[in-house]
Amino acid sequence: MKRIIAVSIIALIALALVPSIHFAHAQEKSAKQYINLRAEVWNEFFRMTTAAFTVGAVVSGTMIWLVWRFRESHPKNQTPTRWEKLDDPTTGNYEKEGH
Amino acid sequence: MVLELKKPRPVWQIMFSTHHTDVGLLYTITGLAFLFMAGVLAMMIRTHLFFPGQGVLISDSVTFNRIFTVHGLTMLFLFALPVANGVGNYLVPLMVRYKDMAYPKLNAIAFWMNPVGGVLLWLGFSDTSWVSYAPYSVIRAPGPAADMMIFGLKILGISSILSSINFVVTILKCKHPDLPLRKVPLFAWSMMTVSLMTIVAMPSYAAALIMLLTDRLGVSGFFNPSMGGDPIAYLHLFWFTFHPEVYIFLLPSIGMMYEIIPRFSRKPLFSQGSGVFAFVMLGLIGFASWGHHMYSTGMDFTTKVVFMIGTLAAVPASGMHVFNFLATMWGGRIRFAAPMKFAVGGIALFFSAGAGGVLNSAMPLDFISHGTYWVVGHMHLFLTGTIAFGFVGMVYYMFPLITGRMYSEKLANIHFIGMLWGSVQVFYTQHLLGLEGMPRRIYDYPAEYTSWTQLNQIATIGAWILGASFVAFLINLIYYSAKGKEANMDDPFGLGGKYYYPHQAKNPHHIGY
Amino acid sequence: MGHDTAEWVFIGVVIAILVYVGVDSWIVQKEVEEVPADAETIKVTGQQWFWSFEHADGTKEISTLHLKKGHAYNFEIYSKDVMHSFNIPDWVVFEDAVPGHVNHAWFAPDQTGEFPIQCREYCGLLHYNMRGSLIVEDTP
């Protein structure tokens, strides 16, 4: 498990860095006398979308896993939650022996 | 309990009632009716843009401009606000354990202003676009239409202030003395937050509308540069109301998800405290970001930075809500009935809309995104993807409570899949159209831009899927409220236990209740 | 991890990302707002529903703007009637034309060709057709 987490974190960092390397190179070529306005702005855009899609992958991955794992039809999910013996489970709490 | 169709009453008794459940029912039905009306306009707009060229569906650009204006105004003021108020009317008094709203007559008056405002908006059919920027709305917008829009919005604004006062007083003054404020359910917290925000934000727009009207009459020149006025002043007054208004639309939907998600996860909420904190934070920070709508009006660097920080500051609080939802689902035993599906779909799209919002607030990206279809896609992803998902989920959730019958789960599934698929297809594609540079609010686009044509066609097909899914919703609402299976009122969603309605509404008009 | 720790970690990560977004866009905005000192001024006037241009030497053009590759240009943007928005999408040039205000936008084309100019703020009847073109020519 730890290895998977470490590898995925490294992969995410690499993903975040790749576009900046690539576009820094593209910038060098076009910048002559003035800064290249559209390259600057679009580079910023691609950096931001990389960040957004990285976070989005984590969030939507978590959501898909949650929906898959905690659906009531999941085999590991046959026993009622410890709050279901209450009249209203939503009024329970997270103390050790939920009452 | 309100079993409107199992125990029918004459319709005038509901119409002239001041009981919170009746007013709530009226609000909800009005909101949904306007949703379908404005939805038809949206379908017309999208169908028209399927092909480049004029007169594809709509014969002239004035009509097109009028259609998108009324579509926007109706969805915001006559769908989003009334449905939030309707659900609030149903649940807030029950949640704070009071017999009714604090001012029942004021409540009914506030509701009855909505149809009046709606009639003015629809008969006027103004072409100013919903933002009605001066000086276009002052010097060029044609005759009685724009004035009728101003009066209609004025009435709707007063209505939302009145209902806000009502909610604030109900929650703060009429709440049961045994119930501490921090334990008030989060949906009621969201209604209180948005009510306080409305009371602070709305007067600025009300003032702007009056100034717009006197400008149009020619007796003043607040926004008319030829009389020494400044159009930018209108933008400030307008966005000071309407950026907070974004949160006013959003937070009730988040509150509804807070009602749905723990119940269908069969689990207590992860953290009441962080939900309350995030609501209050959003309520405050919502007022710090209106300027990001005006980056391109010649704002200086420092002002832009201030508004960018103000905008970004809202993100952690929104993230806390998402975290709270996910942590609540974690370790639960989730039953995916229709309300839960819509709530989860809403959270997923809420994230992508929020991520787009972060991109929008980054100052240089304004050059790319502002005023293009990117913005259209972004705000529709919020309004349809998050707000309408929450509202629709809540309507399904309250369906047995209101009608005593069960909706068809099969149709609800079709509705959910169509709505999720359609929203993604139309609004994500609109983001791409924006990146291609297509301005918003255009009647026609050049045929030689093939990428625009292709993307528009993809978006239009998505819109048709979205529209078709709402036909399933309509059948569910009309047919199954009269002919559906009788609901097991203790546990309509089969969650096990007798806890579906922790709060019981007693309507004095129902004999035997 | 305790009940609250996870949430604090989450908020920390979110704030870190937002700080990155803020700092990065600060840097880029600072860069792109700096107009080069030798930029040639071009007056751009928007009115319902076309753009007109006036070069520094007084020559006027309507709807079509001719510029030279390798020069920097600073647009002074005016409006005669209602709000418009001067936009050359291919060059990321975008600024509102507000009556009673003068706004600025600049760019330095480094590529010849013909590029569309459009209006990006709703301005009435023919807003969709408020188009022009920018022609960037090679300098000898």
Coordinates of C-alpha atoms in Angstrom, one line a residue, chain B residues 15-24 26-27 89 93 98-112 162-163 165-167 169-170 174 508:
Chain B
M15 CA -53.4 29.1 -2.9
F16 CA -54.8 31.3 -0.2
S17 CA -53.2 29.4 2.6
T18 CA -50.4 30.9 4.7
H19 CA -49.3 27.6 6.2
H20 CA -45.6 27.0 5.5
T21 CA -46.2 23.6 3.8
D22 CA -48.7 25.1 1.4
V23 CA -46.5 28.1 0.6
G24 CA -43.6 25.7 0.2
L26 CA -46.6 26.7 -4.2
Y27 CA -43.0 27.9 -4.3
N89 CA -40.5 26.6 3.7
P93 CA -39.9 25.4 10.5
Y98 CA -41.7 25.8 15.3
K99 CA -45.3 25.6 14.1
D100 CA -44.9 27.7 11.0
M101 CA -42.7 30.4 9.6
A102 CA -42.3 33.5 11.8
Y103 CA -44.5 35.7 9.6
P104 CA -47.0 33.5 7.7
K105 CA -48.7 36.3 5.8
L106 CA -45.5 37.9 4.8
N107 CA -44.4 34.5 3.6
A108 CA -47.5 34.2 1.3
I109 CA -47.0 37.8 0.1
A110 CA -43.4 37.0 -0.7
F111 CA -44.5 34.0 -2.7
W112 CA -47.2 35.8 -4.6
L162 CA -39.0 39.5 2.5
S163 CA -38.6 35.8 2.5
I165 CA -36.2 38.3 6.7
N166 CA -38.8 35.6 7.4
F167 CA -36.2 32.8 7.4
V169 CA -36.4 35.5 12.2
T170 CA -37.8 32.0 12.1
C174 CA -38.6 31.0 16.8
P508 CA -54.3 22.2 10.0

